[in-house]
CSV table of C-alpha atoms in Angstrom, one decimal:
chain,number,residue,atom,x,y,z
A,22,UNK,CA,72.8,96.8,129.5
A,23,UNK,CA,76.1,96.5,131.5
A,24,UNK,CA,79.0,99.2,130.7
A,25,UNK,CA,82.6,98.7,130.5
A,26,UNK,CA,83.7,97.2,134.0
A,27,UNK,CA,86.9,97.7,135.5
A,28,UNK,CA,89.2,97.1,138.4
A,29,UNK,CA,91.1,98.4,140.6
A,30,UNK,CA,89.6,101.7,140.3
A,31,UNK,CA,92.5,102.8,142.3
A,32,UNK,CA,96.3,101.3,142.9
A,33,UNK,CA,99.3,102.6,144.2
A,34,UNK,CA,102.7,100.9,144.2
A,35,UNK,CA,106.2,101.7,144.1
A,36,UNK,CA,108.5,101.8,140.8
A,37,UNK,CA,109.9,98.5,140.2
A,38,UNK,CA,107.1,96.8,141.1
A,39,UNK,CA,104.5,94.9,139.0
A,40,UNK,CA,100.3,95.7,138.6
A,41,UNK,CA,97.5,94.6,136.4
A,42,UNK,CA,94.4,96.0,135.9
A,43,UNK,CA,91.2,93.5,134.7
A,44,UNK,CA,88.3,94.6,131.8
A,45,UNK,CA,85.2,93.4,131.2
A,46,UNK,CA,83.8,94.7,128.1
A,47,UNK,CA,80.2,94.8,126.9
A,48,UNK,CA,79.1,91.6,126.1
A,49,UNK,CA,78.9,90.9,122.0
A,50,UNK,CA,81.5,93.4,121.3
A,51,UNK,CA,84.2,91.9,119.7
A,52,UNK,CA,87.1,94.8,119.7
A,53,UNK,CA,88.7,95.6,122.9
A,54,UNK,CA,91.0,98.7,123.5
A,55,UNK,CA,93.7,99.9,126.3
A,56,UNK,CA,94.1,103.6,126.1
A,57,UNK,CA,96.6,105.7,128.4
A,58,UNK,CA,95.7,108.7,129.6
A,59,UNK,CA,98.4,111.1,131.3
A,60,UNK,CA,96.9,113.9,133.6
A,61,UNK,CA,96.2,117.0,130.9
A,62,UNK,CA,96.5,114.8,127.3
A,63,UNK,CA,93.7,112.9,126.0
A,64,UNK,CA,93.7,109.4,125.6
A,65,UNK,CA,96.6,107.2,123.7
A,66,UNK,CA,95.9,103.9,122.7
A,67,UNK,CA,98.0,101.4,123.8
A,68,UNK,CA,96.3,98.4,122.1
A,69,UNK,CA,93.5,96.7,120.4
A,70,UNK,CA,91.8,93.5,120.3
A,71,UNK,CA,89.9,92.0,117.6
A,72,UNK,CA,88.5,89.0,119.6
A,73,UNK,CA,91.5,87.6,121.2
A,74,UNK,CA,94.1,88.8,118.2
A,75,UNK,CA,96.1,92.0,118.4
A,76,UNK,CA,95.3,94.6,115.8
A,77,UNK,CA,97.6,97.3,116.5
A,78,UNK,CA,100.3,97.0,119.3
A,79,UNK,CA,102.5,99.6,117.9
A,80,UNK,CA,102.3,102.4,121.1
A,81,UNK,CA,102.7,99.6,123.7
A,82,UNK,CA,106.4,99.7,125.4
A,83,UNK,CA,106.3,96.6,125.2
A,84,UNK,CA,109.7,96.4,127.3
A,85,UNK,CA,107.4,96.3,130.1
A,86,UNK,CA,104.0,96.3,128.9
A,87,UNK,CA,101.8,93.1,128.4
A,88,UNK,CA,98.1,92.5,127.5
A,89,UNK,CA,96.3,90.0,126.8
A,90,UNK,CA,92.9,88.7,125.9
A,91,UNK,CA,92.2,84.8,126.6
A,92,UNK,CA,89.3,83.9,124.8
A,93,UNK,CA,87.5,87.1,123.5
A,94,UNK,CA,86.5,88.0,126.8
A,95,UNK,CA,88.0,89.8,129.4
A,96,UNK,CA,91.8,91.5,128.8
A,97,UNK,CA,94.3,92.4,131.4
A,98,UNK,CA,96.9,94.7,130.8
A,99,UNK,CA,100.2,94.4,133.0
A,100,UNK,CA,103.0,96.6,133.6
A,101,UNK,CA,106.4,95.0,135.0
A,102,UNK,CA,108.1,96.4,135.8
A,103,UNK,CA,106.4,100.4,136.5
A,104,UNK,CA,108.1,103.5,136.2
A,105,UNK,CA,107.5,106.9,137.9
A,106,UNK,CA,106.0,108.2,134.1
A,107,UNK,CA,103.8,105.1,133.8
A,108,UNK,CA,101.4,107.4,136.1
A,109,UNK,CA,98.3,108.0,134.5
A,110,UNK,CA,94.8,106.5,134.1
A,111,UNK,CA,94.3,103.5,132.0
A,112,UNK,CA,91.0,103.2,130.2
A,113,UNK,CA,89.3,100.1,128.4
A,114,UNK,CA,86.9,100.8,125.7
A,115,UNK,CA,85.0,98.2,123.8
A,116,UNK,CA,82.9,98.5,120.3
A,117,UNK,CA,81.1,96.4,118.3
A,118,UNK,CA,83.5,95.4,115.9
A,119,UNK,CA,81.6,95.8,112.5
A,120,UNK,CA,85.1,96.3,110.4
A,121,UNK,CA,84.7,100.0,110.0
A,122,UNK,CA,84.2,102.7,112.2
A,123,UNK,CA,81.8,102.4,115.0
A,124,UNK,CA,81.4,103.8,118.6
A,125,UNK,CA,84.0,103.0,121.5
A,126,UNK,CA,82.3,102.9,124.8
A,127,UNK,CA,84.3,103.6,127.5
A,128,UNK,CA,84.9,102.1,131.9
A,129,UNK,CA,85.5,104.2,134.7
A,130,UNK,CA,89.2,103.4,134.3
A,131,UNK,CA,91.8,102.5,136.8
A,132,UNK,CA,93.9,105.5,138.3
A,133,UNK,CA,98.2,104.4,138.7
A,134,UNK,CA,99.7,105.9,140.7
A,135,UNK,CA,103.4,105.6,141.0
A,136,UNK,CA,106.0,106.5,143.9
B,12,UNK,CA,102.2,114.8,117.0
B,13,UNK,CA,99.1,115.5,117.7
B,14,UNK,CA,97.1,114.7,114.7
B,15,UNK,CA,93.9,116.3,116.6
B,16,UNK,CA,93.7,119.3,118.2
B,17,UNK,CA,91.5,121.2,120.9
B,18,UNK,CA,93.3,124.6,121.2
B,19,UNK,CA,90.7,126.0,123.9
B,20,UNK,CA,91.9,124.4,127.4
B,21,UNK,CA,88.5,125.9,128.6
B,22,UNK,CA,85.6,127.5,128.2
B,23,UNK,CA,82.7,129.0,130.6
B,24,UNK,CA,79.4,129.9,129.5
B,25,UNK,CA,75.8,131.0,131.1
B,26,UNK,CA,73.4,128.8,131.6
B,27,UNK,CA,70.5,129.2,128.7
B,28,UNK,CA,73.3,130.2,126.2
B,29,UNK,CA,75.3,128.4,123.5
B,30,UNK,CA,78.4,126.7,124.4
B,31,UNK,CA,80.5,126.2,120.8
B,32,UNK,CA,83.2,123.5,121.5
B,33,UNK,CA,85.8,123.5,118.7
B,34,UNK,CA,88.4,120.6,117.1
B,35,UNK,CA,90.9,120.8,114.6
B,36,UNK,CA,92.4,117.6,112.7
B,37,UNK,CA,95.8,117.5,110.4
B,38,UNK,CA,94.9,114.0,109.1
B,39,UNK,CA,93.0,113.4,106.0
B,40,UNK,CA,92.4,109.7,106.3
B,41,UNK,CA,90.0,110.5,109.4
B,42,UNK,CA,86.5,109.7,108.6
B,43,UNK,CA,85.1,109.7,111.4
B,44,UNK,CA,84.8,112.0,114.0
B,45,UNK,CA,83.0,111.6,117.8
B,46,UNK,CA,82.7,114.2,120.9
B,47,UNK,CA,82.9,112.3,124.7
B,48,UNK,CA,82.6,113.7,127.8
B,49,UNK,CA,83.7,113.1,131.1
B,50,UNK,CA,82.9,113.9,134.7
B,51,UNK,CA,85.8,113.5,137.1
B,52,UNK,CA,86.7,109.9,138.1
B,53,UNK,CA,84.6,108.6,135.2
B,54,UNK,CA,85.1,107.7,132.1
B,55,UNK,CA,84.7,109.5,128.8
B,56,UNK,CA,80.8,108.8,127.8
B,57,UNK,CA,80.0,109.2,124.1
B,58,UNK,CA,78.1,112.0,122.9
B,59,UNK,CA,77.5,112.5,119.4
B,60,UNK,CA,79.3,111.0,116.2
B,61,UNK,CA,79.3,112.2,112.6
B,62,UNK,CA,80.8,111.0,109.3
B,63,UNK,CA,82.5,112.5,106.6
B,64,UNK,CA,79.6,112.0,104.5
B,65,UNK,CA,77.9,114.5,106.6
B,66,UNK,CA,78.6,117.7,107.6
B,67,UNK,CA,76.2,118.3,110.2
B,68,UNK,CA,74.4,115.7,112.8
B,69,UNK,CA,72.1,116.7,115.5
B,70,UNK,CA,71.2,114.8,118.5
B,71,UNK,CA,68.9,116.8,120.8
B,72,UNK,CA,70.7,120.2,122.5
B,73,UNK,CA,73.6,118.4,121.1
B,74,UNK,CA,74.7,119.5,117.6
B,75,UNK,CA,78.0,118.7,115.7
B,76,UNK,CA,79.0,120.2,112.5
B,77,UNK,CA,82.2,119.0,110.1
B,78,UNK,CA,83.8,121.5,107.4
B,79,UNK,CA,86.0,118.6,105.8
B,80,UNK,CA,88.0,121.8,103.6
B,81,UNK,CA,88.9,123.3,106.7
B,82,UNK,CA,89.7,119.9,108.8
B,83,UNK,CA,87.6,121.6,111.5
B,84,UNK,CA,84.8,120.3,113.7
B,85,UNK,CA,82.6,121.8,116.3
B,86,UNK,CA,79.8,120.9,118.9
B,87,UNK,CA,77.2,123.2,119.9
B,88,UNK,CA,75.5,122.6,123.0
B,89,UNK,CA,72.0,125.1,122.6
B,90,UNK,CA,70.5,125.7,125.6
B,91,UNK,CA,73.7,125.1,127.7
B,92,UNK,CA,72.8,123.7,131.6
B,93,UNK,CA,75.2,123.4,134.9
B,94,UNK,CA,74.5,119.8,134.2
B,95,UNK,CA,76.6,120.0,130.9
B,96,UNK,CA,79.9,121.2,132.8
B,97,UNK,CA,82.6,118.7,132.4
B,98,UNK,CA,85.6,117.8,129.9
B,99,UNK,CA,84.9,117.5,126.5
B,100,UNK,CA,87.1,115.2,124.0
B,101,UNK,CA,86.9,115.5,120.3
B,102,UNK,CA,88.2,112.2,118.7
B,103,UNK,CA,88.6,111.0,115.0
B,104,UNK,CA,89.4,107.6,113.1
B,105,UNK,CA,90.2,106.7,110.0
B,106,UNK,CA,91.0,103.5,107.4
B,107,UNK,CA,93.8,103.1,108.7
B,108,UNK,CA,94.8,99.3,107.9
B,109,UNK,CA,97.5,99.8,111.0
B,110,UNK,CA,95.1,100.9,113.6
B,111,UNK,CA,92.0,99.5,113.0
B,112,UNK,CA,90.0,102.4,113.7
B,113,UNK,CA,91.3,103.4,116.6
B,114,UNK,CA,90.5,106.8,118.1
B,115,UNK,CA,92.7,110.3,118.4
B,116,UNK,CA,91.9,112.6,120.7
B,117,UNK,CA,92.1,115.9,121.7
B,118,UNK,CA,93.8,116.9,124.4
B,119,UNK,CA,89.9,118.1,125.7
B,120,UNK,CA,88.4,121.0,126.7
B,121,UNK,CA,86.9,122.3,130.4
B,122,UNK,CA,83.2,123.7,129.9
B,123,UNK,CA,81.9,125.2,133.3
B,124,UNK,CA,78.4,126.4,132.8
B,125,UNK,CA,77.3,128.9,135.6
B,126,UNK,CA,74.0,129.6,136.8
């Protein structure tokens, strides 16, 4: 069974400027997660998808944050415009969805860098 | 604040022995509690899970125990092997009709098993 695909792996850009990063989760799960994670913390969650509605959006700056996820599928998550403490690596986890608590499986993540 | 908490930034251990990984959690609405770990320029791969109901689950060399009076959790690793060095993440969930079960971490822990 295919994991949790990702890209970039890698980006690099200036502040001010604009990036997105694409997730493909495990095919049949129905919740989707972003999660932030700065060099030294764990992982934050940014949001989560239930299908293509937003559960929980409430640690996304969403100033300059945006994600989406068009028809239950894949999700992209932008950031417009990035900021020097936006460095960190962004993860996308997918589960099942069964309504209660089940097992996030994580990609490989995509490493921002930004100058 | 951090609602779950690794207070070891690392541990080393001899190959053979037991490696105890430990996790503290201030919130009593988590559930559910998993262990990840992750190589360098991966993602965090699940390892074990257990629920409140439970306060021990055992997968392999891989055991996790929960003291739900204490709000502590720990992972044994027995026999411990270079091949178990990485970062390990404890993480928790709740019923939390905000988040939709999703996860807190830990800020992790560094095991380096040596020969």
């Amino acid at each position: 069974e295919a994991g949790v695909a990702q890209s970039p792996r890698y980006k690099i850009i200036e502040k001010r400027q604009s990036v997105a990063f694409w997730c493909n989760p495990i095919s049949g799960h129905a919740t989707l997660y972003w999660y932030q994670q700065i060099l030294g913390q764990g992982p934050k969650l940014l949001i989560q998808f239930q299908n293509n509605g937003v559960v929980d959006d409430s640690q996304l700056p969403k100033d300059r944050f945006s994600a989406e996820r068009l028809k239950g599928v894949d999700s992209t998550l932008k950031i417009q415009p990035a900021k020097l403490e936006d460095s960190a690596v962004y993860l996308c986890a997918s589960s099942l969805g069964t309504g209660g608590p089940d097992t996030q499986y994580f990609g490989p993540g995509t490493r921002l860098t930004v100058l | 604040d951090q609602q779950v908490k690794q207070n070891s930034p690392s541990l080393s251990v001899q190959e053979g022995r037991i490696s105890i990984l430990n996790c503290d959690y201030t919130n009593s609405m988590f559930d559910y509690f998993l262990w990840y770990k992750k190589y360098p320029a991966e993602g965090p791969t699940f390892l074990i899970s257990i629920s409140s109901i439970k306060d021990k689950n055992e997968d392999g060399r891989f055991t996790v125990f929960l003291n739900k009076s204490a709000k502590h959790l720990s992972l044994h690793i027995v026999p411990s092997q270079p091949g178990d060095s990485a970062v390990y993440f404890c993480a928790a969930t709740g019923d939390n009709s905000n988040s939709g079960y999703a996860l807190n971490f830990g800020k992790g822990t560094s095991l380096l098993v040596t020969p």
